[in-house]
Amino acid sequence: MRDEWEHVHTDYTRPAQRPAPASLAESEDDWRRYLESDTPNGWLIQHSAMTEALVSGRPMYLLHTTKDITAIRTSGELHVSTGCLVGALYCSPLTRQREGLRPHNLGAYLMQTKPGTTPMIFEVIPDAPIPTKGVDYLHLGAIHLRTYRRYQSFLTLAENDQLDHAVLTGLGAAAGFLDTALRNAVGRATNAPEFIDQLAAAVPAVPFLGYLYFEVLSEYLMLHSTTPETRDYAQVGELNNWLYKRLAFAAVDGMHRLFDLNRFHPHHQQLVQLIAGVEPALALGVAEYVRRRLSHLFARIALHPSQDAATVSFRGLDLSALRYVAPGLVGQMVFREIRYMPRYRQLYHCFEKAKALEAWDYWNHEGIPTPFNGVLPKGEIGIHPVYPRSAVRAWTAERDSRGFVHPAQEITARLTPHLASWWAPPRNRGQMITTDPQVMVDRSAPSSVRCYRSSFEGISA
């Protein structure tokens, strides 16, 4: 079990060591060298201000925004969130300077765009230097699948049948694109614009692809951007989070109300226009980058490491075979499908607390009081609620005219191993055409009703 959690964490100070399927044209090490050495901002992967603060062993200062400050004061408790940090209080870094605590650009974004929230300052005093091992939610699929299978007795027979049907039908509908992605991963390149259009058409059938698509584009923008804004953030050791926020809001209507990457699926022409709107110089190379990078990541994330990517096909596989061949992809699909079941509000804590307990155990053994989103060390960092060897203090924050924050009133509330309530809105069931014109998928369009995510401001992983 702990080996699985080791697999989903990335240590950016060490060479890549994760096992991968056979026949991939490029390795994780190949990509790491390229991203770190051949992109304008790649040096920040190992040497960001956040990672240097972690390894220093000195007190960490973190910013959290909440709409529930009165409830926190009244109860004396802080509950943690799921999502990309599995089970942690979602924060962004603060840098201590003579003028005050300077927010990371992600924190500045949250304070600027989240009216009605109260900023809080947390001081975390670790017991030792903290490993730069971030949890990568894209690799959580096998854990999602194992957790579901362990607790699937909590679902009715009809609910389990519905889940199996949705997963199998979605994968069958997108099988043509999934096979194309594997062919690209083993070096048989296809036309990039055509690849993007097939990807966009496959997202409604396999919503996880929307998350993977978005993360690849976020990486592309943050590492390749050369705007004055990006250079200014790089000078203080930060990747520019505003880039992918602008992309998401331009790509999907209402994304500022419900950050739902199930709905992120721009086709090629739209993609080029979106990137041109964020940073024109990056539009020309984006399609080819997505083709190569997404194909490689998909093969590594979807397939079991024992598989040979050159021989796998998603066409015609039954669910038992799919769970064996591609547990990462099946698990990601199960995780997303189960959240839209009518009873998920009741079942949420059963499935998510099980994963959080395992993550907390792993972090305790690894010495990680402040886990971070390891897709990239871009500033999404949390506080582990039951780390036994660190001290945590909290204050409400005041922001001055120069953007620095200062402690105002100390809050006596304690972090607790309880998950904040979360559930997805119901979806209207309906049929939609997928990538294969011969297949109709009984799936639902994402609702425009806002989700309630207490104390969670990040990507809805």
CSV table of C-alpha atoms in Angstrom, one decimal:
chain,number,residue,atom,x,y,z
A,1,MET,CA,0.0,0.0,0.0
A,2,ARG,CA,2.8,2.4,0.9
A,3,ASP,CA,4.5,1.6,-2.4
A,4,GLU,CA,1.4,2.8,-4.2
A,5,TRP,CA,1.6,6.1,-2.4
A,6,GLU,CA,5.3,6.4,-3.2
A,7,HIS,CA,4.4,5.9,-6.8
A,8,VAL,CA,2.0,8.9,-6.8
A,9,HIS,CA,4.6,11.2,-5.3
A,10,THR,CA,7.2,13.0,-7.3
A,11,ASP,CA,10.5,14.1,-5.7
A,12,TYR,CA,11.9,16.9,-7.9
A,13,THR,CA,15.4,16.7,-6.3
A,14,ARG,CA,16.0,13.1,-7.4
A,15,PRO,CA,16.0,11.3,-10.8
A,16,ALA,CA,12.7,9.8,-11.8
A,17,GLN,CA,12.3,6.2,-10.4
A,18,ARG,CA,8.7,5.3,-11.2
A,19,PRO,CA,8.2,2.0,-13.2
A,20,ALA,CA,6.6,2.6,-16.6
A,21,PRO,CA,5.1,0.4,-19.3
A,22,ALA,CA,7.5,-1.0,-21.9
A,23,SER,CA,8.1,0.5,-25.4
A,24,LEU,CA,7.6,4.1,-24.6
A,25,ALA,CA,9.6,6.4,-26.9
A,26,GLU,CA,10.6,8.7,-24.1
A,27,SER,CA,11.2,8.1,-20.4
A,28,GLU,CA,10.2,10.1,-17.4
A,29,ASP,CA,13.9,11.1,-17.1
A,30,ASP,CA,13.9,12.3,-20.7
A,31,TRP,CA,11.0,14.5,-20.1
A,32,ARG,CA,12.4,15.8,-16.8
A,33,ARG,CA,15.7,16.8,-18.4
A,34,TYR,CA,13.8,18.6,-21.2
A,35,LEU,CA,11.4,20.4,-18.9
A,36,GLU,CA,14.2,21.5,-16.5
A,37,SER,CA,16.9,22.3,-19.0
A,38,ASP,CA,15.3,23.3,-22.3
A,39,THR,CA,12.4,25.6,-21.2
A,40,PRO,CA,12.8,29.2,-20.0
A,41,ASN,CA,11.4,28.5,-16.5
A,42,GLY,CA,12.3,24.9,-16.1
A,43,TRP,CA,14.9,25.7,-13.4
A,44,LEU,CA,12.0,26.5,-11.1
A,45,ILE,CA,11.0,22.9,-11.0
A,46,GLN,CA,13.9,22.2,-8.5
A,47,HIS,CA,14.6,25.6,-7.3
A,48,SER,CA,11.4,27.4,-6.7
A,49,ALA,CA,11.0,29.5,-3.5
A,50,MET,CA,8.5,26.9,-2.2
A,51,THR,CA,10.8,23.9,-2.6
A,52,GLU,CA,13.7,25.8,-1.1
A,53,ALA,CA,11.5,26.7,1.9
A,54,LEU,CA,10.6,23.1,2.3
A,55,VAL,CA,14.2,21.8,2.4
A,56,SER,CA,15.3,24.6,4.7
A,57,GLY,CA,13.6,23.1,7.7
A,58,ARG,CA,12.6,26.6,8.9
A,59,PRO,CA,9.1,27.7,9.8
A,60,MET,CA,6.7,27.7,6.8
A,61,TYR,CA,4.2,30.5,6.4
A,62,LEU,CA,1.1,29.7,4.4
A,63,LEU,CA,-2.0,31.6,3.2
A,64,HIS,CA,-5.5,30.1,3.3
A,65,THR,CA,-8.8,31.8,2.3
A,66,THR,CA,-12.1,30.8,3.9
A,67,LYS,CA,-15.7,31.7,3.8
A,68,ASP,CA,-16.3,30.0,7.1
A,69,ILE,CA,-14.3,32.1,9.6
A,70,THR,CA,-17.3,32.4,12.0
A,71,ALA,CA,-17.8,28.7,12.0
A,72,ILE,CA,-14.1,28.1,12.6
A,73,ARG,CA,-14.1,30.5,15.5
A,74,THR,CA,-17.3,29.0,17.0
A,75,SER,CA,-16.3,25.3,16.6
A,76,GLY,CA,-12.6,25.7,17.3
A,77,GLU,CA,-11.9,23.3,14.4
A,78,LEU,CA,-10.5,23.4,10.9
A,79,HIS,CA,-11.6,20.7,8.5
A,80,VAL,CA,-9.5,19.7,5.5
A,81,SER,CA,-10.4,19.1,1.9
A,82,THR,CA,-9.9,16.4,-0.7
A,83,GLY,CA,-9.1,17.2,-4.3
A,84,CYS,CA,-5.5,17.5,-5.6
A,85,LEU,CA,-4.1,17.3,-2.0
A,86,VAL,CA,-6.1,14.2,-1.0
A,87,GLY,CA,-6.7,15.4,2.5
A,88,ALA,CA,-5.1,18.7,3.5
A,89,LEU,CA,-5.9,22.3,4.2
A,90,TYR,CA,-5.4,24.0,0.9
A,91,CYS,CA,-2.9,26.9,1.0
A,92,SER,CA,-0.3,28.9,-0.9
A,93,PRO,CA,3.1,30.0,0.3
A,94,LEU,CA,3.9,33.2,2.0
A,95,THR,CA,7.5,34.7,2.0
A,96,ARG,CA,8.6,36.5,5.1
A,97,GLN,CA,10.1,39.9,4.3
A,98,ARG,CA,10.9,43.0,6.3
A,99,GLU,CA,7.7,44.7,5.0
A,100,GLY,CA,5.5,41.7,6.0
A,101,LEU,CA,4.5,38.4,4.5
A,102,ARG,CA,4.4,38.5,0.7
A,103,PRO,CA,1.8,36.2,-0.9
A,104,HIS,CA,2.8,33.8,-3.7
A,105,ASN,CA,1.2,34.9,-7.0
A,106,LEU,CA,-1.4,32.0,-6.5
A,107,GLY,CA,-2.4,33.4,-3.1
A,108,ALA,CA,-2.6,36.9,-4.6
A,109,TYR,CA,-4.9,35.6,-7.3
A,110,LEU,CA,-7.1,33.9,-4.7
A,111,MET,CA,-7.5,37.0,-2.6
A,112,GLN,CA,-8.1,39.2,-5.7
A,113,THR,CA,-10.7,36.8,-7.2
A,114,LYS,CA,-12.5,35.4,-4.2
A,115,PRO,CA,-14.6,38.3,-2.7
A,116,GLY,CA,-16.2,37.6,0.6
A,117,THR,CA,-13.4,35.3,1.9
A,118,THR,CA,-11.3,35.9,4.9
A,119,PRO,CA,-7.5,35.3,4.5
A,120,MET,CA,-5.7,33.4,7.2
A,121,ILE,CA,-2.0,33.0,8.0
A,122,PHE,CA,-0.6,29.7,9.2
A,123,GLU,CA,2.8,29.1,10.7
A,124,VAL,CA,4.0,25.6,10.5
A,125,ILE,CA,7.1,24.7,12.4
A,126,PRO,CA,8.5,21.4,11.1
A,127,ASP,CA,10.7,19.0,13.0
A,128,ALA,CA,13.2,18.7,10.1
A,129,PRO,CA,13.8,19.6,6.5
A,130,ILE,CA,10.7,18.5,4.5
A,131,PRO,CA,11.2,16.2,1.5
A,132,THR,CA,10.2,17.8,-1.8
A,133,LYS,CA,7.8,15.0,-2.6
A,134,GLY,CA,4.6,16.2,-4.1
A,135,VAL,CA,1.4,14.2,-4.6
A,136,ASP,CA,0.5,14.0,-8.2
A,137,TYR,CA,-3.3,13.5,-8.5
A,138,LEU,CA,-3.0,12.3,-12.1
A,139,HIS,CA,-1.3,9.1,-10.8
A,140,LEU,CA,-4.0,8.3,-8.2
A,141,GLY,CA,-6.1,6.1,-10.5
A,142,ALA,CA,-4.9,2.7,-9.1
A,143,ILE,CA,-5.6,3.9,-5.5
A,144,HIS,CA,-9.1,5.2,-6.6
A,145,LEU,CA,-9.8,1.8,-8.1
A,146,ARG,CA,-8.5,-0.2,-5.1
A,147,THR,CA,-10.6,2.0,-2.7
A,148,TYR,CA,-13.7,1.6,-4.7
A,149,ARG,CA,-13.4,-2.2,-5.0
A,150,ARG,CA,-12.7,-2.4,-1.2
A,151,TYR,CA,-15.9,-0.5,-0.4
A,152,GLN,CA,-18.1,-1.2,-3.3
A,153,SER,CA,-20.5,-3.1,-1.0
A,154,PHE,CA,-21.6,0.3,0.1
A,155,LEU,CA,-23.3,0.7,-3.2
A,156,THR,CA,-26.4,-1.1,-4.3
A,157,LEU,CA,-26.3,-3.7,-7.0
A,158,ALA,CA,-28.0,-1.2,-9.3
A,159,GLU,CA,-25.4,1.5,-8.5
A,160,ASN,CA,-22.5,-0.9,-9.1
A,161,ASP,CA,-24.0,-1.9,-12.4
A,162,GLN,CA,-24.6,1.7,-13.4
A,163,LEU,CA,-21.0,2.5,-12.6
A,164,ASP,CA,-19.6,-0.5,-14.6
A,165,HIS,CA,-21.8,0.4,-17.5
A,166,ALA,CA,-20.7,4.1,-17.5
A,167,VAL,CA,-17.0,3.2,-17.4
A,168,LEU,CA,-17.1,0.4,-20.0
A,169,THR,CA,-19.3,2.5,-22.4
A,170,GLY,CA,-17.1,5.5,-22.0
A,171,LEU,CA,-13.9,3.6,-22.7
A,172,GLY,CA,-15.5,1.8,-25.6
A,173,ALA,CA,-16.6,5.1,-27.2
A,174,ALA,CA,-13.1,6.7,-26.8
A,175,ALA,CA,-11.1,3.6,-27.6
A,176,GLY,CA,-10.1,4.9,-31.0
A,177,PHE,CA,-8.4,8.0,-29.5
A,178,LEU,CA,-6.9,6.1,-26.6
A,179,ASP,CA,-5.2,3.7,-29.0
A,180,THR,CA,-4.0,6.7,-31.0
A,181,ALA,CA,-2.5,8.2,-27.9
A,182,LEU,CA,-0.7,4.9,-27.2
A,183,ARG,CA,0.7,4.8,-30.7
A,184,ASN,CA,2.0,8.3,-30.2
A,185,ALA,CA,3.6,7.3,-26.9
A,186,VAL,CA,5.6,4.6,-28.5
A,187,GLY,CA,6.9,6.9,-31.3
A,188,ARG,CA,4.4,6.5,-34.1
A,189,ALA,CA,3.6,10.2,-34.5
A,190,THR,CA,0.2,11.3,-35.9
A,191,ASN,CA,-0.9,14.7,-37.2
A,192,ALA,CA,-1.0,17.1,-34.3
A,193,PRO,CA,-4.1,19.1,-35.2
A,194,GLU,CA,-6.0,15.9,-35.9
A,195,PHE,CA,-4.8,14.5,-32.6
A,196,ILE,CA,-6.2,17.6,-30.7
A,197,ASP,CA,-9.6,17.3,-32.4
A,198,GLN,CA,-9.8,13.6,-31.5
A,199,LEU,CA,-8.8,14.4,-27.9
A,200,ALA,CA,-11.4,17.1,-27.6
A,201,ALA,CA,-14.1,14.7,-28.9
A,202,ALA,CA,-13.0,12.0,-26.4
A,203,VAL,CA,-13.2,14.1,-23.3
A,204,PRO,CA,-17.0,13.8,-22.9
A,205,ALA,CA,-16.7,10.0,-23.0
A,206,VAL,CA,-13.6,9.9,-20.7
A,207,PRO,CA,-13.7,13.1,-18.5
A,208,PHE,CA,-10.4,12.4,-16.9
A,209,LEU,CA,-8.8,13.4,-20.3
A,210,GLY,CA,-10.0,16.9,-19.7
A,211,TYR,CA,-7.9,17.0,-16.5
A,212,LEU,CA,-4.9,15.6,-18.3
A,213,TYR,CA,-5.3,18.0,-21.2
A,214,PHE,CA,-5.5,21.0,-18.9
A,215,GLU,CA,-2.5,20.0,-16.8
A,216,VAL,CA,-0.4,19.5,-20.0
A,217,LEU,CA,-1.4,23.0,-21.2
A,218,SER,CA,-0.7,24.5,-17.7
A,219,GLU,CA,2.7,23.0,-17.7
A,220,TYR,CA,3.4,24.2,-21.3
A,221,LEU,CA,2.3,27.8,-20.4
A,222,MET,CA,4.1,28.0,-17.0
A,223,LEU,CA,7.4,26.6,-18.2
A,224,HIS,CA,7.6,28.3,-21.7
A,225,SER,CA,6.1,31.7,-20.9
A,226,THR,CA,8.5,34.7,-21.3
A,227,THR,CA,6.2,37.6,-20.6
A,228,PRO,CA,7.4,40.4,-18.2
A,229,GLU,CA,4.8,39.2,-15.7
A,230,THR,CA,6.2,35.6,-15.8
A,231,ARG,CA,9.8,36.9,-15.6
A,232,ASP,CA,8.9,39.0,-12.5
A,233,TYR,CA,7.4,36.0,-10.8
A,234,ALA,CA,10.4,33.8,-11.8
A,235,GLN,CA,12.8,36.3,-10.1
A,236,VAL,CA,11.1,35.6,-6.8
A,237,GLY,CA,11.1,31.9,-7.4
A,238,GLU,CA,7.5,31.3,-8.6
A,239,LEU,CA,5.8,29.8,-11.6
A,240,ASN,CA,3.1,32.0,-13.0
A,241,ASN,CA,-0.3,30.6,-12.0
A,242,TRP,CA,-2.3,33.4,-13.7
A,243,LEU,CA,-1.6,31.8,-17.1
A,244,TYR,CA,-3.6,28.7,-16.7
A,245,LYS,CA,-6.3,30.5,-14.8
A,246,ARG,CA,-6.8,32.8,-17.8
A,247,LEU,CA,-6.8,29.8,-20.1
A,248,ALA,CA,-9.5,27.9,-18.1
A,249,PHE,CA,-11.8,30.9,-17.9
A,250,ALA,CA,-11.5,31.7,-21.5
A,251,ALA,CA,-12.1,28.1,-22.6
A,252,VAL,CA,-15.2,27.3,-20.5
A,253,ASP,CA,-18.2,29.5,-19.8
A,254,GLY,CA,-18.9,29.8,-16.1
A,255,MET,CA,-15.6,28.2,-15.0
A,256,HIS,CA,-15.2,31.0,-12.4
A,257,ARG,CA,-18.3,29.7,-10.7
A,258,LEU,CA,-17.6,25.9,-11.0
A,259,PHE,CA,-14.0,24.9,-11.8
A,260,ASP,CA,-14.9,21.7,-13.6
A,261,LEU,CA,-12.3,20.2,-15.9
A,262,ASN,CA,-14.8,17.7,-17.2
A,263,ARG,CA,-15.9,20.5,-19.4
A,264,PHE,CA,-12.4,21.4,-20.7
A,265,HIS,CA,-12.1,20.1,-24.3
A,266,PRO,CA,-11.1,22.8,-26.8
A,267,HIS,CA,-10.6,21.5,-30.4
A,268,HIS,CA,-7.5,22.4,-32.3
A,269,GLN,CA,-8.6,25.8,-33.8
A,270,GLN,CA,-10.0,26.9,-30.5
A,271,LEU,CA,-6.8,25.8,-28.6
A,272,VAL,CA,-4.6,27.8,-30.8
A,273,GLN,CA,-6.8,30.9,-30.4
A,274,LEU,CA,-6.9,30.3,-26.6
A,275,ILE,CA,-3.1,30.1,-26.3
A,276,ALA,CA,-2.7,33.1,-28.5
A,277,GLY,CA,-5.0,35.0,-26.2
A,278,VAL,CA,-2.8,34.1,-23.2
A,279,GLU,CA,0.6,34.5,-24.9
A,280,PRO,CA,0.7,34.8,-28.7
A,281,ALA,CA,4.3,33.5,-29.1
A,282,LEU,CA,3.3,30.1,-27.6
A,283,ALA,CA,0.4,29.4,-30.0
A,284,LEU,CA,2.5,27.9,-32.8
A,285,GLY,CA,4.0,25.0,-30.8
A,286,VAL,CA,1.1,24.1,-28.6
A,287,ALA,CA,-0.5,21.4,-30.6
A,288,GLU,CA,2.7,19.4,-31.1
A,289,TYR,CA,3.6,19.7,-27.5
A,290,VAL,CA,0.2,18.4,-26.4
A,291,ARG,CA,0.4,15.5,-28.8
A,292,ARG,CA,3.8,14.4,-27.5
A,293,ARG,CA,3.4,15.2,-23.8
A,294,LEU,CA,-0.2,14.0,-23.3
A,295,SER,CA,0.5,10.8,-25.1
A,296,HIS,CA,3.5,10.0,-22.9
A,297,LEU,CA,1.7,10.9,-19.7
A,298,PHE,CA,-1.4,9.0,-20.7
A,299,ALA,CA,0.5,5.8,-21.3
A,300,ARG,CA,2.3,6.1,-17.9
A,301,ILE,CA,-0.8,7.1,-16.0
A,302,ALA,CA,-3.4,4.7,-17.6
A,303,LEU,CA,-1.5,1.5,-18.0
A,304,HIS,CA,-0.1,-0.9,-15.4
A,305,PRO,CA,3.7,-0.8,-15.5
A,306,SER,CA,3.7,-4.5,-16.4
A,307,GLN,CA,2.1,-3.7,-19.8
A,308,ASP,CA,3.7,-3.1,-23.2
A,309,ALA,CA,2.3,0.1,-24.6
A,310,ALA,CA,3.0,-1.1,-28.1
A,311,THR,CA,0.7,-4.0,-27.9
A,312,VAL,CA,-2.2,-2.7,-25.8
A,313,SER,CA,-5.5,-1.8,-27.5
A,314,PHE,CA,-8.6,-0.5,-25.8
A,315,ARG,CA,-10.9,-1.9,-28.4
A,316,GLY,CA,-13.0,-4.9,-27.4
A,317,LEU,CA,-11.7,-5.3,-23.8
A,318,ASP,CA,-14.2,-6.3,-21.1
A,319,LEU,CA,-14.1,-4.5,-17.7
A,320,SER,CA,-12.1,-7.3,-16.0
A,321,ALA,CA,-9.4,-7.0,-18.6
A,322,LEU,CA,-9.5,-3.2,-18.5
A,323,ARG,CA,-9.0,-3.2,-14.7
A,324,TYR,CA,-5.9,-5.4,-15.2
A,325,VAL,CA,-4.4,-3.6,-18.2
A,326,ALA,CA,-5.3,0.0,-17.4
A,327,PRO,CA,-6.1,0.3,-13.6
A,328,GLY,CA,-4.9,3.9,-13.5
A,329,LEU,CA,-7.4,5.0,-16.2
A,330,VAL,CA,-10.3,2.8,-14.9
A,331,GLY,CA,-9.7,4.2,-11.4
A,332,GLN,CA,-9.8,7.8,-12.6
A,333,MET,CA,-13.1,7.1,-14.4
A,334,VAL,CA,-14.6,5.3,-11.4
A,335,PHE,CA,-13.6,8.2,-9.2
A,336,ARG,CA,-15.3,10.8,-11.4
A,337,GLU,CA,-18.4,8.7,-12.2
A,338,ILE,CA,-19.2,7.9,-8.6
A,339,ARG,CA,-19.2,11.5,-7.6
A,340,TYR,CA,-22.3,12.1,-9.6
A,341,MET,CA,-24.4,9.4,-8.1
A,342,PRO,CA,-27.5,10.6,-6.2
A,343,ARG,CA,-26.3,9.1,-3.0
A,344,TYR,CA,-22.7,10.3,-3.2
A,345,ARG,CA,-23.3,13.0,-0.6
A,346,GLN,CA,-23.9,10.1,1.9
A,347,LEU,CA,-21.0,8.0,0.6
A,348,TYR,CA,-18.4,10.8,0.1
A,349,HIS,CA,-16.7,10.3,3.5
A,350,CYS,CA,-16.6,6.5,3.2
A,351,PHE,CA,-14.5,6.6,0.0
A,352,GLU,CA,-12.5,9.8,0.5
A,353,LYS,CA,-11.6,9.3,4.2
A,354,ALA,CA,-10.2,5.9,3.4
A,355,LYS,CA,-7.7,7.5,0.9
A,356,ALA,CA,-6.9,10.4,3.2
A,357,LEU,CA,-6.0,8.0,6.1
A,358,GLU,CA,-3.5,6.2,3.8
A,359,ALA,CA,-2.1,9.5,2.6
A,360,TRP,CA,-1.7,10.8,6.2
A,361,ASP,CA,0.1,7.6,7.2
A,362,TYR,CA,2.5,7.9,4.2
A,363,TRP,CA,3.2,11.6,5.0
A,364,ASN,CA,3.9,10.8,8.7
A,365,HIS,CA,6.4,8.1,7.7
A,366,GLU,CA,8.0,10.4,5.1
A,367,GLY,CA,8.2,13.5,7.3
A,368,ILE,CA,5.8,15.6,5.3
A,369,PRO,CA,3.7,18.1,7.3
A,370,THR,CA,3.0,20.3,4.3
A,371,PRO,CA,2.1,18.2,1.2
A,372,PHE,CA,2.0,20.0,-2.1
A,373,ASN,CA,0.5,19.4,-5.6
A,374,GLY,CA,3.3,17.5,-7.4
A,375,VAL,CA,2.0,17.8,-10.9
A,376,LEU,CA,4.4,20.8,-10.8
A,377,PRO,CA,5.6,22.7,-7.7
A,378,LYS,CA,3.5,25.7,-8.7
A,379,GLY,CA,2.5,26.8,-5.2
A,380,GLU,CA,-0.5,24.6,-4.3
A,381,ILE,CA,0.5,23.4,-0.8
A,382,GLY,CA,-1.4,22.1,2.2
A,383,ILE,CA,-1.2,21.4,5.9
A,384,HIS,CA,-1.4,17.8,7.0
A,385,PRO,CA,-4.0,17.7,9.8
A,386,VAL,CA,-2.5,14.9,11.9
A,387,TYR,CA,1.3,15.3,11.6
A,388,PRO,CA,2.5,14.5,15.1
A,389,ARG,CA,5.9,16.4,15.0
A,390,SER,CA,5.1,20.0,14.0
A,391,ALA,CA,3.5,23.0,15.6
A,392,VAL,CA,0.8,25.0,13.8
A,393,ARG,CA,-0.5,28.5,14.7
A,394,ALA,CA,-3.1,30.5,12.8
A,395,TRP,CA,-4.2,34.1,12.5
A,396,THR,CA,-6.7,36.1,10.5
A,397,ALA,CA,-4.8,38.3,8.1
A,398,GLU,CA,-4.8,42.0,7.1
A,399,ARG,CA,-3.6,43.1,3.7
A,400,ASP,CA,-1.8,46.4,3.3
A,401,SER,CA,-1.8,48.7,0.3
A,402,ARG,CA,1.4,47.1,-1.1
A,403,GLY,CA,-0.1,43.6,-1.1
A,404,PHE,CA,1.7,42.3,2.0
A,405,VAL,CA,-0.3,40.4,4.6
A,406,HIS,CA,0.1,40.7,8.4
A,407,PRO,CA,-1.2,38.7,11.3
A,408,ALA,CA,-4.3,40.3,12.9
A,409,GLN,CA,-6.1,38.1,15.4
A,410,GLU,CA,-4.8,34.7,16.5
A,411,ILE,CA,-7.3,31.9,15.9
A,412,THR,CA,-7.3,29.1,18.5
A,413,ALA,CA,-8.9,26.5,16.2
A,414,ARG,CA,-7.2,23.2,15.7
A,415,LEU,CA,-6.7,21.2,12.5
A,416,THR,CA,-8.7,18.0,12.7
A,417,PRO,CA,-8.7,14.8,10.6
A,418,HIS,CA,-12.2,15.6,9.3
A,419,LEU,CA,-13.1,16.2,5.7
A,420,ALA,CA,-15.0,19.3,4.8
A,421,SER,CA,-18.3,18.5,3.2
A,422,TRP,CA,-18.2,18.3,-0.5
A,423,TRP,CA,-20.5,16.9,-3.2
A,424,ALA,CA,-21.1,17.4,-6.9
A,425,PRO,CA,-24.4,18.7,-8.2
A,426,PRO,CA,-26.7,16.2,-10.0
A,427,ARG,CA,-26.3,16.0,-13.8
A,428,ASN,CA,-29.0,15.6,-16.3
A,429,ARG,CA,-28.7,12.2,-17.9
A,430,GLY,CA,-28.6,12.2,-21.7
A,431,GLN,CA,-27.1,10.8,-24.8
A,432,MET,CA,-24.2,12.4,-26.6
A,433,ILE,CA,-22.2,11.4,-29.7
A,434,THR,CA,-18.6,10.4,-28.9
A,435,THR,CA,-15.5,9.9,-30.9
A,436,ASP,CA,-16.8,6.7,-32.5
A,437,PRO,CA,-19.9,7.5,-34.6
A,438,GLN,CA,-21.1,3.9,-34.1
A,439,VAL,CA,-21.3,4.3,-30.3
A,440,MET,CA,-23.8,6.3,-28.2
A,441,VAL,CA,-22.8,7.0,-24.6
A,442,ASP,CA,-25.4,7.4,-21.9
A,443,ARG,CA,-23.6,10.2,-20.0
A,444,SER,CA,-24.7,13.4,-18.5
A,445,ALA,CA,-23.8,17.0,-19.2
A,446,PRO,CA,-22.1,18.8,-16.3
A,447,SER,CA,-24.5,20.9,-14.3
A,448,SER,CA,-24.2,24.6,-14.2
A,449,VAL,CA,-25.2,24.5,-10.5
A,450,ARG,CA,-22.3,25.5,-8.3
A,451,CYS,CA,-20.6,22.8,-6.2
A,452,TYR,CA,-20.1,23.4,-2.5
A,453,ARG,CA,-16.4,22.9,-1.7
A,454,SER,CA,-15.8,24.2,1.8
A,455,SER,CA,-12.2,25.5,2.2
A,456,PHE,CA,-11.1,24.3,-1.2
A,457,GLU,CA,-9.9,26.7,-3.9
A,458,GLY,CA,-7.8,24.5,-6.2
A,459,ILE,CA,-8.4,22.4,-9.2
A,460,SER,CA,-11.3,20.0,-8.7
A,461,ALA,CA,-9.2,16.9,-9.0
